Amino acid sequence: MPVRYDGPMVPSFRVESEYVPAALDGGSWGELEPLYRGLIDRPVRGAEDLRRLIHDRSELDAAASEAGSTRYINMTCRTDDPAVKAAYLAFVEEVQPRLKEVGFELDRKLAAAEGWEGLEPAVYGQYRREVVTAVELFRAENVALETELTRLDQRYAELCGQMSVSFRGREHTLQQMARYQEEPDRATREEAWRLVAERRLRDRDAVEALFDQMLVLRGRVARNAGFEDFRAYAFKAKRRWDYGPEECHAFAEGVERHVVPALRRLSASRRAELGVGVLRPWDMSVDPKQRPALRPFEGGADLVARSARVFRRMDPSPGGLGELFDYVARGGVGGSGAASGACLDLESRPGKAPGGYQANRDRARMPFIFMNAVGVQRDVETMVHEAGHAFHALLSRGTPVLYNRAEIPLEFAEVASMSMELLAKPFLDEFYTPAEADRARRLQAEHRANLLPWVATIDQFQHWLYTHPGHTRAERRGAWLALRGRFGEGADWAGLDEPQAYLWHRQGHLFGAPFYYIEYGIAQLGALQLEGAYRRDPAAALAAYKRGLALGASRPLPELFRSAGIEFDFSPARIARAWAEVEADLAALPA
Ligand SMILES: [Zn+2]
């Protein structure tokens, strides 16, 4: 049943379960196994038995999943701690494969069970489709291959986590180096940029070799499941019921036609403003008026305090986004992973994995936000973005079916997060003077102009990768560079062939989450619609937003979009319309 938040926040949402003991160690197979056996052997005679089985399984799965995500969080927070890494790998290698096996037995039992007709489709309908599909796709021989893929991805995270450079007399993570791209002094930017590029290239062959292994393993996974290539498998495995490769290609063409020219116009005016003969990759993040870089906050606690004010102003209603954010912030800004109730680990430091994410701890029904904040405008965007995911987790956590909380389609999950980036724009004065806030809004619009072409690049690259099995590294390089030609930002990369050819090595999704990327484009077009609705009627748009989020994964994608008052549509026509609005926005901002 959809849950609406209209009361004061409760500090925790642990549900008492008659079947799963509160003290169960979800990371111990010895403790999990008898409970799973009990579920597999339990007779189901009709709807109420089926409902009970689904709820008990949800709670047991939640306990195991929480153990896994806690270990993952800790590992990404401390990639240099062997004990933390060993705990994560032990879970991945010893518990996860067994979970997949019992999970399959339970899926098969559920798919064949009597009683579905007696359960409410609005709560159980999507879950039923899910277990039927899972049974169809499951192959026992793929379990070991998937474990191996997870291990390779972990190796990739480790390689990236170890990358650092010595600059101006001290060691910097590559994430920390990003801020030098905003320095007015061009020679500093170039030096910093080249250092990072050279550092990445030092691991080029290791990353290429690791990726080659991944391609082979994925090809085998797909063939084992009876698909001709990994793309066909991935579309089914990602439950893409509402679109296929054709729509992705159309999206790419729409972006090429409507967004890339705008992006290159922005680059051309940047070049003119900077007064440089040619625009180089290290000229892309600096303020074209050579003003000092924006410094929106100092440190994680400051970032949280300012963000909290943004959400309180955006939605001060009881149970609104202001309260939800305060709830997430209550455990402090973190520094040691998922310990002691913390929901945040924000500041970049050596040994942390790159990037940002939001993870759920499914039993406590608590979100966790991981970031590498260093004090730039991009961090503000990431903070409100990941907060949107956390809101999704909190608003949908009342449902007893874990699937409805944990498997929200990414195309809509990213609407929840990207909308927050757009809806926060009027409140950026919490971080800036009015003039600086306009600068930040312009920067955001420029990031947006970069986003859709980059989404098309990464998505189209994957279509190529997985429909050209057995390709050589040289062919892969050629395919990537061709896409850079179609969708590139228009900077001059002369003499920088190597860094450009392996630019994709920094895109973690290609390694750990294949084919996950078009979702950002689909969601961006949804978020832009939501921003339009918010401009017309803020209260109604926020109510629709929360209504859509509270549904979790319980409805098909087009219905989730409709519940939030927007359309599931990423056609070239939608891109053209959305882009006209972004350009109007840009025109209204001081240059
Ligand atoms: Zn996201």
Coordinates of C-alpha atoms and ligand atoms in Angstrom, one line a residue:
M1 CA 0.0 0.0 0.0
P2 CA 1.4 3.4 -0.8
V3 CA 2.5 5.3 2.2
R4 CA 2.1 9.1 2.7
Y5 CA 4.2 11.0 5.1
D6 CA 2.1 13.5 6.9
G7 CA 3.1 13.0 10.5
P8 CA 6.3 13.8 12.3
M9 CA 9.3 11.6 11.3
V10 CA 9.9 8.5 13.3
P11 CA 13.6 7.9 14.0
S12 CA 13.7 4.3 12.8
F13 CA 11.5 2.0 10.8
R14 CA 12.6 -1.4 12.0
V15 CA 9.6 -3.7 11.5
E16 CA 9.0 -6.5 14.1
S17 CA 9.0 -9.8 12.3
E18 CA 7.7 -13.0 13.8
Y19 CA 9.8 -15.0 11.4
V20 CA 13.1 -13.1 11.3
P21 CA 14.8 -12.5 14.7
A22 CA 15.8 -8.9 15.3
A23 CA 19.3 -10.1 16.2
L24 CA 19.9 -12.2 13.1
D25 CA 23.3 -11.7 11.5
G26 CA 22.4 -11.2 7.9
G27 CA 26.0 -11.7 6.9
S28 CA 26.2 -15.2 8.2
W29 CA 25.1 -18.0 5.9
G30 CA 24.9 -20.3 8.9
E31 CA 22.1 -18.2 10.4
L32 CA 20.4 -17.4 7.1
E33 CA 20.2 -20.9 5.7
P34 CA 17.7 -22.5 8.1
L35 CA 15.3 -19.6 7.7
Y36 CA 15.5 -19.7 3.9
R37 CA 14.9 -23.5 4.1
G38 CA 11.9 -22.9 6.2
L39 CA 10.4 -20.6 3.6
I40 CA 11.2 -23.0 0.7
D41 CA 9.5 -25.9 2.6
R42 CA 6.5 -23.9 3.8
P43 CA 3.2 -25.0 2.2
V44 CA 1.2 -22.3 0.5
R45 CA -2.5 -22.8 0.4
G46 CA -4.0 -19.7 -1.1
A47 CA -3.7 -15.9 -1.0
E48 CA -3.1 -15.4 2.7
D49 CA -0.3 -18.0 2.9
L50 CA 1.2 -16.4 -0.2
R51 CA 1.1 -12.9 1.3
R52 CA 2.7 -14.2 4.5
L53 CA 5.5 -15.9 2.5
I54 CA 6.2 -12.8 0.5
H55 CA 6.4 -10.6 3.6
D56 CA 8.6 -13.1 5.5
R57 CA 10.9 -13.5 2.5
S58 CA 11.1 -9.7 2.2
E59 CA 12.2 -9.3 5.8
L60 CA 14.8 -12.1 5.4
D61 CA 16.1 -10.8 2.1
A62 CA 16.3 -7.3 3.7
A63 CA 18.4 -8.6 6.6
A64 CA 20.9 -10.2 4.1
S65 CA 20.9 -7.3 1.7
E66 CA 21.5 -4.9 4.6
A67 CA 24.6 -7.0 5.7
G68 CA 25.9 -6.8 2.1
S69 CA 25.3 -3.0 1.7
T70 CA 26.8 -2.2 5.0
R71 CA 29.9 -4.1 4.0
Y72 CA 29.9 -2.4 0.6
I73 CA 29.6 1.1 2.2
N74 CA 32.4 0.3 4.6
M75 CA 34.6 -1.0 1.7
T76 CA 34.1 2.2 -0.4
C77 CA 34.7 4.4 2.6
R78 CA 38.0 2.6 3.4
T79 CA 39.4 0.9 0.2
D80 CA 42.8 0.8 2.0
D81 CA 41.6 -1.3 5.0
P82 CA 42.3 -5.0 4.3
A83 CA 39.9 -6.2 7.0
V84 CA 37.0 -4.2 5.6
K85 CA 37.8 -5.4 2.1
A86 CA 38.0 -9.0 3.3
A87 CA 34.6 -8.7 5.0
Y88 CA 33.0 -7.4 1.8
L89 CA 34.7 -10.0 -0.4
A90 CA 33.7 -12.8 2.0
F91 CA 30.1 -11.7 1.7
V92 CA 30.3 -11.5 -2.1
E93 CA 32.0 -14.8 -2.4
E94 CA 30.4 -16.9 0.3
V95 CA 27.0 -15.5 1.0
Q96 CA 25.8 -13.8 -2.2
P97 CA 26.1 -16.9 -4.5
R98 CA 24.0 -18.9 -2.0
L99 CA 21.5 -16.2 -1.7
K100 CA 21.1 -16.3 -5.4
E101 CA 20.5 -20.0 -5.3
V102 CA 17.9 -19.9 -2.5
G103 CA 16.5 -16.8 -4.1
F104 CA 15.9 -18.7 -7.3
E105 CA 14.2 -21.6 -5.4
L106 CA 11.9 -19.1 -3.8
D107 CA 11.2 -17.3 -7.0
R108 CA 10.3 -20.6 -8.6
K109 CA 8.0 -21.4 -5.7
L110 CA 6.4 -18.0 -5.9
A111 CA 6.0 -18.0 -9.6
A112 CA 4.1 -21.3 -9.5
A113 CA 2.1 -20.5 -6.3
E114 CA -1.6 -20.4 -6.1
G115 CA -3.2 -17.3 -4.7
W116 CA -1.9 -14.4 -6.7
E117 CA -5.4 -13.6 -7.9
G118 CA -6.3 -12.9 -4.3
L119 CA -3.6 -10.3 -3.7
E120 CA -3.9 -6.6 -4.5
P121 CA -2.3 -5.9 -7.9
A122 CA -1.3 -2.4 -6.8
V123 CA 1.0 -3.9 -4.2
Y124 CA 1.9 -7.3 -5.6
G125 CA 1.5 -7.0 -9.3
Q126 CA 4.9 -5.8 -10.3
Y127 CA 6.5 -8.2 -7.9
R128 CA 4.7 -11.1 -9.5
R129 CA 6.0 -10.1 -13.0
E130 CA 9.5 -9.8 -11.3
V131 CA 9.6 -13.4 -10.0
V132 CA 8.2 -14.8 -13.2
T133 CA 11.0 -13.0 -15.2
A134 CA 13.7 -14.0 -12.7
V135 CA 12.8 -17.7 -13.1
E136 CA 12.9 -17.3 -16.8
L137 CA 16.4 -15.7 -16.7
F138 CA 18.1 -17.7 -14.0
R139 CA 20.9 -20.1 -14.9
A140 CA 22.8 -21.8 -12.1
E141 CA 26.0 -21.7 -14.2
N142 CA 25.8 -17.9 -14.2
V143 CA 26.1 -17.5 -10.5
A144 CA 29.8 -18.1 -10.4
L145 CA 30.3 -15.8 -13.5
E146 CA 28.4 -13.0 -11.7
T147 CA 30.6 -13.4 -8.6
E148 CA 33.6 -13.2 -10.8
L149 CA 32.2 -10.0 -12.5
T150 CA 31.7 -8.4 -9.0
R151 CA 35.2 -9.3 -8.1
L152 CA 36.6 -7.6 -11.2
D153 CA 34.5 -4.5 -10.6
Q154 CA 35.9 -4.5 -7.0
R155 CA 39.4 -4.6 -8.5
Y156 CA 38.5 -1.7 -10.8
A157 CA 37.3 0.3 -7.8
E158 CA 40.5 -0.5 -6.0
L159 CA 42.7 0.6 -9.0
C160 CA 40.8 3.9 -9.1
G161 CA 40.9 4.3 -5.3
Q162 CA 44.7 4.0 -5.4
M163 CA 45.2 6.7 -8.0
S164 CA 46.6 9.8 -6.6
V165 CA 49.1 12.5 -7.7
S166 CA 51.6 14.7 -6.1
F167 CA 50.7 18.3 -6.8
R168 CA 52.0 21.5 -5.2
G169 CA 53.9 19.4 -2.6
R170 CA 51.2 17.2 -1.4
E171 CA 49.3 14.0 -2.4
H172 CA 45.8 14.5 -3.9
T173 CA 43.1 12.1 -4.9
L174 CA 42.0 12.5 -8.5
Q175 CA 38.7 13.8 -7.1
Q176 CA 40.6 16.4 -5.1
M177 CA 42.4 17.5 -8.3
A178 CA 39.0 18.5 -9.8
R179 CA 39.1 21.9 -8.0
Y180 CA 42.2 23.0 -9.8
Q181 CA 40.2 22.8 -13.1
E182 CA 38.4 25.9 -11.8
E183 CA 41.7 27.9 -11.2
P184 CA 41.9 31.1 -13.3
D185 CA 45.5 30.5 -14.1
R186 CA 45.6 28.5 -17.3
A187 CA 49.1 27.0 -16.8
T188 CA 48.0 25.6 -13.4
R189 CA 44.9 24.0 -14.9
E190 CA 46.9 22.4 -17.7
E191 CA 49.5 21.1 -15.3
A192 CA 46.8 19.6 -13.0
W193 CA 44.9 18.2 -16.0
R194 CA 47.9 16.5 -17.5
L195 CA 49.0 15.1 -14.2
V196 CA 45.6 13.4 -13.8
A197 CA 45.5 12.2 -17.4
E198 CA 49.0 10.7 -17.1
R199 CA 48.1 9.0 -13.8
R200 CA 45.1 7.4 -15.4
L201 CA 47.0 6.3 -18.4
R202 CA 49.6 4.5 -16.2
D203 CA 46.9 2.0 -15.4
R204 CA 45.5 1.9 -18.9
D205 CA 46.6 -1.6 -19.8
A206 CA 45.4 -3.0 -16.4
V207 CA 42.0 -1.4 -16.9
E208 CA 41.8 -2.6 -20.6
A209 CA 42.7 -6.2 -19.6
L210 CA 40.1 -6.2 -16.8
F211 CA 37.5 -4.8 -19.1
D212 CA 38.3 -7.5 -21.8
Q213 CA 37.6 -10.1 -19.1
M214 CA 34.3 -8.5 -18.2
L215 CA 33.2 -8.6 -21.9
V216 CA 34.0 -12.3 -22.2
L217 CA 32.2 -13.2 -19.0
R218 CA 29.1 -11.1 -20.0
G219 CA 29.0 -12.8 -23.3
R220 CA 28.9 -16.1 -21.6
V221 CA 26.2 -15.0 -19.1
A222 CA 24.0 -14.0 -22.1
R223 CA 24.6 -17.2 -24.1
N224 CA 23.9 -19.4 -21.0
A225 CA 20.6 -17.6 -20.6
G226 CA 19.7 -18.2 -24.3
F227 CA 20.3 -14.8 -25.7
E228 CA 22.3 -14.0 -28.9
D229 CA 24.2 -11.2 -27.3
F230 CA 24.7 -9.4 -23.9
R231 CA 22.6 -6.4 -25.0
A232 CA 19.5 -8.6 -25.6
Y233 CA 20.1 -10.2 -22.3
A234 CA 20.7 -6.9 -20.5
F235 CA 17.5 -5.3 -21.7
K236 CA 15.5 -8.2 -20.3
A237 CA 17.6 -8.4 -17.2
K238 CA 17.1 -4.7 -16.6
R239 CA 13.4 -5.2 -17.0
R240 CA 13.2 -2.7 -19.8
W241 CA 9.6 -3.5 -20.6
D242 CA 8.7 -0.1 -22.0
Y243 CA 11.5 0.6 -24.5
G244 CA 14.2 -1.1 -26.5
P245 CA 17.4 -0.4 -28.5
E246 CA 15.5 1.5 -31.2
E247 CA 14.3 4.1 -28.7
C248 CA 17.9 4.5 -27.4
H249 CA 19.2 5.2 -30.9
A250 CA 16.4 7.7 -31.5
F251 CA 17.3 9.4 -28.2
A252 CA 20.9 9.6 -29.4
E253 CA 19.8 11.2 -32.7
G254 CA 17.6 13.6 -30.9
V255 CA 20.5 14.7 -28.6
E256 CA 22.8 15.0 -31.6
R257 CA 20.3 17.2 -33.4
H258 CA 19.0 19.4 -30.6
V259 CA 21.6 19.5 -27.8
V260 CA 25.1 19.0 -29.3
P261 CA 24.9 22.2 -31.4
A262 CA 23.9 24.1 -28.2
L263 CA 26.8 22.6 -26.3
R264 CA 29.2 23.6 -29.0
R265 CA 27.8 27.1 -29.1
L266 CA 28.4 27.3 -25.4
S267 CA 32.0 26.1 -26.0
A268 CA 32.5 28.7 -28.7
S269 CA 31.3 31.6 -26.5
R270 CA 33.5 30.2 -23.7
R271 CA 36.5 30.3 -26.0
A272 CA 35.7 33.9 -27.0
E273 CA 35.2 35.0 -23.4
L274 CA 38.4 33.3 -22.3
G275 CA 40.2 35.0 -25.2
V276 CA 42.1 31.9 -26.1
G277 CA 42.9 30.8 -29.7
V278 CA 41.7 27.2 -29.1
L279 CA 39.7 25.8 -26.3
R280 CA 41.5 22.9 -24.6
P281 CA 40.1 20.3 -22.2
W282 CA 41.5 22.2 -19.2
D283 CA 39.4 25.3 -20.2
M284 CA 36.1 23.6 -19.6
S285 CA 35.5 24.1 -15.9
V286 CA 37.0 27.5 -15.2
D287 CA 34.8 30.6 -15.0
P288 CA 35.1 32.2 -18.4
K289 CA 35.2 35.7 -16.8
Q290 CA 38.3 34.5 -14.8
R291 CA 36.6 35.1 -11.5
P292 CA 37.9 33.0 -8.6
A293 CA 36.3 29.6 -8.3
L294 CA 33.0 29.3 -6.4
R295 CA 33.5 28.0 -2.9
P296 CA 30.0 27.1 -1.7
F297 CA 31.0 25.5 1.6
E298 CA 33.9 24.5 3.8
G299 CA 33.7 20.8 4.8
G300 CA 31.0 18.2 5.2
A301 CA 29.2 19.7 8.2
D302 CA 28.8 23.1 6.5
L303 CA 27.5 21.4 3.3
V304 CA 24.9 19.5 5.4
A305 CA 23.8 22.6 7.3
R306 CA 23.3 24.7 4.1
S307 CA 21.5 21.9 2.3
A308 CA 19.2 21.4 5.2
R309 CA 18.1 25.0 4.9
V310 CA 17.5 24.6 1.2
F311 CA 15.1 21.7 1.8
R312 CA 13.3 23.3 4.7
R313 CA 12.6 26.3 2.5
M314 CA 11.7 24.2 -0.5
D315 CA 9.2 22.1 1.5
P316 CA 8.6 23.1 5.1
S317 CA 5.4 21.0 5.4
P318 CA 5.1 18.4 8.1
G319 CA 6.7 15.2 6.9
G320 CA 8.0 17.3 3.9
L321 CA 11.5 17.2 2.3
G322 CA 12.9 19.5 5.0
E323 CA 12.1 17.0 7.7
L324 CA 13.3 14.1 5.6
F325 CA 16.6 15.7 5.0
D326 CA 17.0 16.6 8.7
Y327 CA 16.4 12.9 9.5
V328 CA 19.2 11.8 7.1
A329 CA 21.6 14.4 8.6
R330 CA 20.9 13.4 12.2
G331 CA 23.7 10.8 12.3
G332 CA 26.4 13.4 11.5
V333 CA 28.6 13.7 8.4
G334 CA 30.4 10.4 8.8
G335 CA 34.0 9.4 8.2
S336 CA 34.0 5.8 9.0
G337 CA 31.4 4.1 6.9
A338 CA 28.0 2.8 8.0
A339 CA 28.8 2.5 11.7
S340 CA 26.7 3.9 14.5
G341 CA 23.6 5.0 12.6
A342 CA 25.4 7.4 10.3
C343 CA 23.6 8.1 7.0
L344 CA 26.4 10.2 5.4
D345 CA 30.1 10.0 4.4
L346 CA 30.7 13.1 2.5
E347 CA 34.3 14.4 2.4
S348 CA 36.9 13.1 0.0
R349 CA 40.0 11.6 1.5
P350 CA 42.7 9.1 0.3
G351 CA 41.6 5.5 0.3
K352 CA 37.9 6.3 -0.5
A353 CA 36.4 4.9 -3.7
P354 CA 35.6 7.6 -6.3
G355 CA 32.2 9.0 -7.0
G356 CA 29.0 9.3 -5.1
Y357 CA 26.0 7.1 -4.5
Q358 CA 23.0 6.5 -2.3
A359 CA 22.6 3.0 -0.8
N360 CA 19.8 1.5 1.2
R361 CA 20.1 -0.5 4.4
D362 CA 17.0 -2.5 3.8
R363 CA 16.2 -3.9 7.2
A364 CA 16.5 -0.6 9.1
R365 CA 15.0 1.0 6.0
M366 CA 17.7 3.7 6.2
P367 CA 19.4 5.4 3.4
F368 CA 23.1 6.2 3.1
I369 CA 24.8 8.9 1.1
F370 CA 28.4 8.5 -0.1
M371 CA 30.2 11.4 -1.6
N372 CA 33.7 12.8 -2.3
A373 CA 33.0 16.4 -1.5
V374 CA 35.9 18.9 -1.9
G375 CA 34.0 22.2 -1.8
V376 CA 33.0 22.9 -5.4
Q377 CA 29.6 23.7 -7.0
R378 CA 29.4 20.2 -8.4
D379 CA 29.3 18.9 -4.8
V380 CA 26.2 20.9 -4.1
E381 CA 24.5 19.3 -7.1
T382 CA 25.6 15.8 -5.9
M383 CA 24.4 16.5 -2.4
V384 CA 20.9 17.5 -3.5
H385 CA 20.9 14.7 -6.1
E386 CA 21.7 11.9 -3.6
A387 CA 19.2 13.5 -1.1
G388 CA 16.5 12.9 -3.8
H389 CA 17.4 9.2 -3.7
A390 CA 17.3 9.2 0.1
F391 CA 13.8 10.8 -0.1
H392 CA 12.7 8.0 -2.4
A393 CA 13.9 5.4 0.1
L394 CA 12.2 7.2 3.0
L395 CA 8.9 7.9 1.2
S396 CA 8.5 4.3 -0.1
R397 CA 9.7 2.5 3.0
G398 CA 6.3 1.7 4.4
T399 CA 5.6 -1.2 2.0
P400 CA 6.1 -4.7 3.3
V401 CA 7.3 -6.0 -0.1
L402 CA 11.1 -5.4 -0.3
Y403 CA 10.9 -5.4 -4.1
N404 CA 8.8 -2.3 -4.0
R405 CA 11.4 -0.5 -1.9
A406 CA 14.6 -1.8 -3.3
E407 CA 14.0 -2.3 -7.0
I408 CA 12.7 1.1 -8.1
P409 CA 13.3 1.4 -11.8
L410 CA 16.4 3.6 -12.4
E411 CA 14.6 5.6 -15.1
F412 CA 12.3 6.9 -12.3
A413 CA 14.7 6.8 -9.4
E414 CA 16.8 9.3 -11.2
V415 CA 13.8 11.6 -11.7
A416 CA 13.6 11.7 -7.9
S417 CA 17.3 12.8 -7.7
M418 CA 17.7 15.0 -10.7
S419 CA 14.5 16.9 -9.9
M420 CA 16.1 18.0 -6.7
E421 CA 19.0 19.5 -8.6
L422 CA 16.5 21.6 -10.6
L423 CA 14.1 22.5 -7.8
A424 CA 17.0 23.6 -5.5
K425 CA 18.0 26.3 -8.0
P426 CA 15.9 29.1 -6.4
F427 CA 17.5 28.4 -3.0
L428 CA 21.2 28.5 -4.0
D429 CA 21.5 31.7 -2.1
E430 CA 22.0 29.4 0.9
F431 CA 25.5 28.8 -0.6
Y432 CA 26.2 32.1 -2.4
T433 CA 25.7 35.8 -2.8
P434 CA 22.9 36.6 -5.4
A435 CA 25.5 37.2 -8.2
E436 CA 27.3 34.0 -7.3
A437 CA 24.0 32.1 -7.3
D438 CA 23.4 33.2 -10.9
R439 CA 26.9 32.0 -11.8
A440 CA 26.1 28.6 -10.2
R441 CA 22.8 28.4 -12.1
R442 CA 24.6 29.1 -15.3
L443 CA 27.2 26.4 -14.4
Q444 CA 24.4 24.0 -13.7
A445 CA 22.8 24.7 -17.1
E446 CA 26.2 24.1 -18.7
H447 CA 26.6 20.8 -16.9
R448 CA 23.1 19.9 -18.2
A449 CA 24.2 20.7 -21.7
N450 CA 27.1 18.3 -21.2
L451 CA 25.0 15.6 -19.6
L452 CA 22.7 14.5 -22.4
P453 CA 25.5 14.2 -25.0
W454 CA 27.6 12.3 -22.5
V455 CA 24.7 9.9 -21.8
A456 CA 24.3 9.3 -25.5
T457 CA 28.0 8.7 -25.8
I458 CA 28.2 6.1 -23.0
D459 CA 24.9 4.5 -24.0
Q460 CA 25.8 4.2 -27.7
F461 CA 29.3 3.0 -26.8
Q462 CA 27.7 0.1 -24.9
H463 CA 25.4 -0.8 -27.8
W464 CA 28.5 -1.0 -29.9
L465 CA 30.5 -3.0 -27.3
Y466 CA 28.0 -5.7 -26.8
T467 CA 26.9 -6.1 -30.4
H468 CA 30.5 -6.5 -31.6
P469 CA 31.7 -9.5 -29.6
G470 CA 35.3 -10.4 -30.1
H471 CA 36.3 -6.9 -31.1
T472 CA 40.0 -5.8 -30.7
R473 CA 41.2 -3.1 -28.4
A474 CA 42.0 -1.0 -31.5
E475 CA 38.5 -1.4 -32.8
R476 CA 37.1 -0.4 -29.5
R477 CA 39.2 2.7 -29.4
G478 CA 38.0 3.6 -32.9
A479 CA 34.4 3.2 -31.9
W480 CA 34.8 5.4 -28.9
L481 CA 36.6 8.1 -30.8
A482 CA 33.9 8.1 -33.4
L483 CA 31.3 8.7 -30.7
R484 CA 33.4 11.5 -29.3
G485 CA 33.3 13.0 -32.8
R486 CA 29.5 12.9 -32.8
F487 CA 28.8 14.0 -29.3
G488 CA 32.0 15.8 -28.1
E489 CA 31.9 19.2 -26.5
G490 CA 33.9 20.9 -29.2
A491 CA 37.2 21.4 -27.3
D492 CA 40.5 20.9 -29.2
W493 CA 42.2 17.6 -28.1
A494 CA 45.2 17.9 -30.5
G495 CA 48.1 16.0 -29.2
L496 CA 45.9 14.4 -26.5
D497 CA 44.9 11.3 -28.4
E498 CA 45.7 8.9 -25.6
P499 CA 43.7 10.7 -22.9
Q500 CA 40.8 11.1 -25.2
A501 CA 40.8 7.5 -26.4
Y502 CA 40.6 6.2 -22.8
L503 CA 38.3 8.8 -21.3
W504 CA 35.7 6.1 -20.7
H505 CA 38.0 4.4 -18.2
R506 CA 36.8 6.8 -15.6
Q507 CA 33.1 5.9 -16.2
G508 CA 32.5 3.3 -13.5
H509 CA 29.1 2.3 -14.8
L510 CA 30.8 0.7 -17.8
F511 CA 32.5 -1.7 -15.4
G512 CA 30.1 -2.3 -12.6
A513 CA 26.7 -1.6 -14.1
P514 CA 26.6 -2.3 -17.9
F515 CA 23.9 -0.6 -19.8
Y516 CA 23.0 1.6 -16.9
Y517 CA 23.3 5.1 -18.3
I518 CA 20.4 5.9 -20.7
E519 CA 18.4 6.1 -17.5
Y520 CA 20.0 9.4 -16.7
G521 CA 18.8 10.8 -20.0
I522 CA 15.3 9.5 -19.6
A523 CA 15.2 10.8 -16.1
Q524 CA 16.7 14.2 -17.0
L525 CA 13.8 14.7 -19.5
G526 CA 11.4 13.8 -16.7
A527 CA 13.1 16.1 -14.2
L528 CA 12.9 19.0 -16.7
Q529 CA 9.1 18.4 -16.9
L530 CA 8.9 18.4 -13.2
E531 CA 10.8 21.7 -13.0
G532 CA 8.3 23.2 -15.4
A533 CA 5.4 22.0 -13.2
Y534 CA 7.1 23.4 -10.1
R535 CA 7.4 26.8 -11.8
R536 CA 3.7 26.9 -12.5
D537 CA 2.6 25.5 -9.1
P538 CA 5.2 24.6 -6.5
A539 CA 2.9 23.0 -4.0
A540 CA 1.1 20.8 -6.5
A541 CA 4.4 19.8 -8.1
L542 CA 5.9 18.8 -4.8
A543 CA 2.8 16.9 -3.8
A544 CA 2.9 15.0 -7.1
Y545 CA 6.6 14.3 -6.7
K546 CA 6.1 12.8 -3.2
R547 CA 3.1 10.8 -4.5
G548 CA 5.1 9.3 -7.3
L549 CA 8.1 8.5 -4.9
A550 CA 5.8 6.9 -2.3
L551 CA 4.8 4.2 -4.9
G552 CA 8.3 2.8 -4.9
A553 CA 8.5 0.1 -7.6
S554 CA 4.9 -1.0 -7.2
R555 CA 3.8 0.3 -10.7
P556 CA 5.0 0.1 -14.3
L557 CA 7.4 2.9 -15.4
P558 CA 4.8 5.0 -17.4
E559 CA 2.5 4.9 -14.4
L560 CA 5.2 6.1 -12.0
F561 CA 5.9 9.0 -14.3
R562 CA 2.2 9.8 -14.5
S563 CA 1.8 9.7 -10.7
A564 CA 4.4 12.3 -10.5
G565 CA 2.5 14.5 -13.0
I566 CA 4.9 13.9 -15.9
E567 CA 5.2 11.8 -19.0
F568 CA 7.5 8.8 -19.8
D569 CA 8.9 10.2 -23.0
F570 CA 12.5 10.5 -24.3
S571 CA 11.8 10.9 -27.9
P572 CA 13.5 13.5 -30.1
A573 CA 10.4 15.7 -30.0
R574 CA 10.5 15.7 -26.2
I575 CA 14.2 16.5 -26.3
A576 CA 13.6 19.5 -28.6
R577 CA 10.8 20.9 -26.3
A578 CA 12.9 20.4 -23.1
W579 CA 15.9 21.9 -24.7
A580 CA 14.1 25.0 -25.8
E581 CA 13.2 25.6 -22.1
V582 CA 16.9 25.1 -21.0
E583 CA 18.0 27.6 -23.6
A584 CA 15.3 30.1 -22.5
D585 CA 16.7 29.7 -18.9
L586 CA 20.2 30.3 -20.0
A587 CA 19.1 33.4 -22.0
A588 CA 17.4 34.8 -18.8
L589 CA 20.6 34.4 -16.7
P590 CA 23.2 37.2 -16.7
A591 CA 26.0 36.1 -19.0
Ligands
ZN1 ZN 21.4 9.1 -9.0

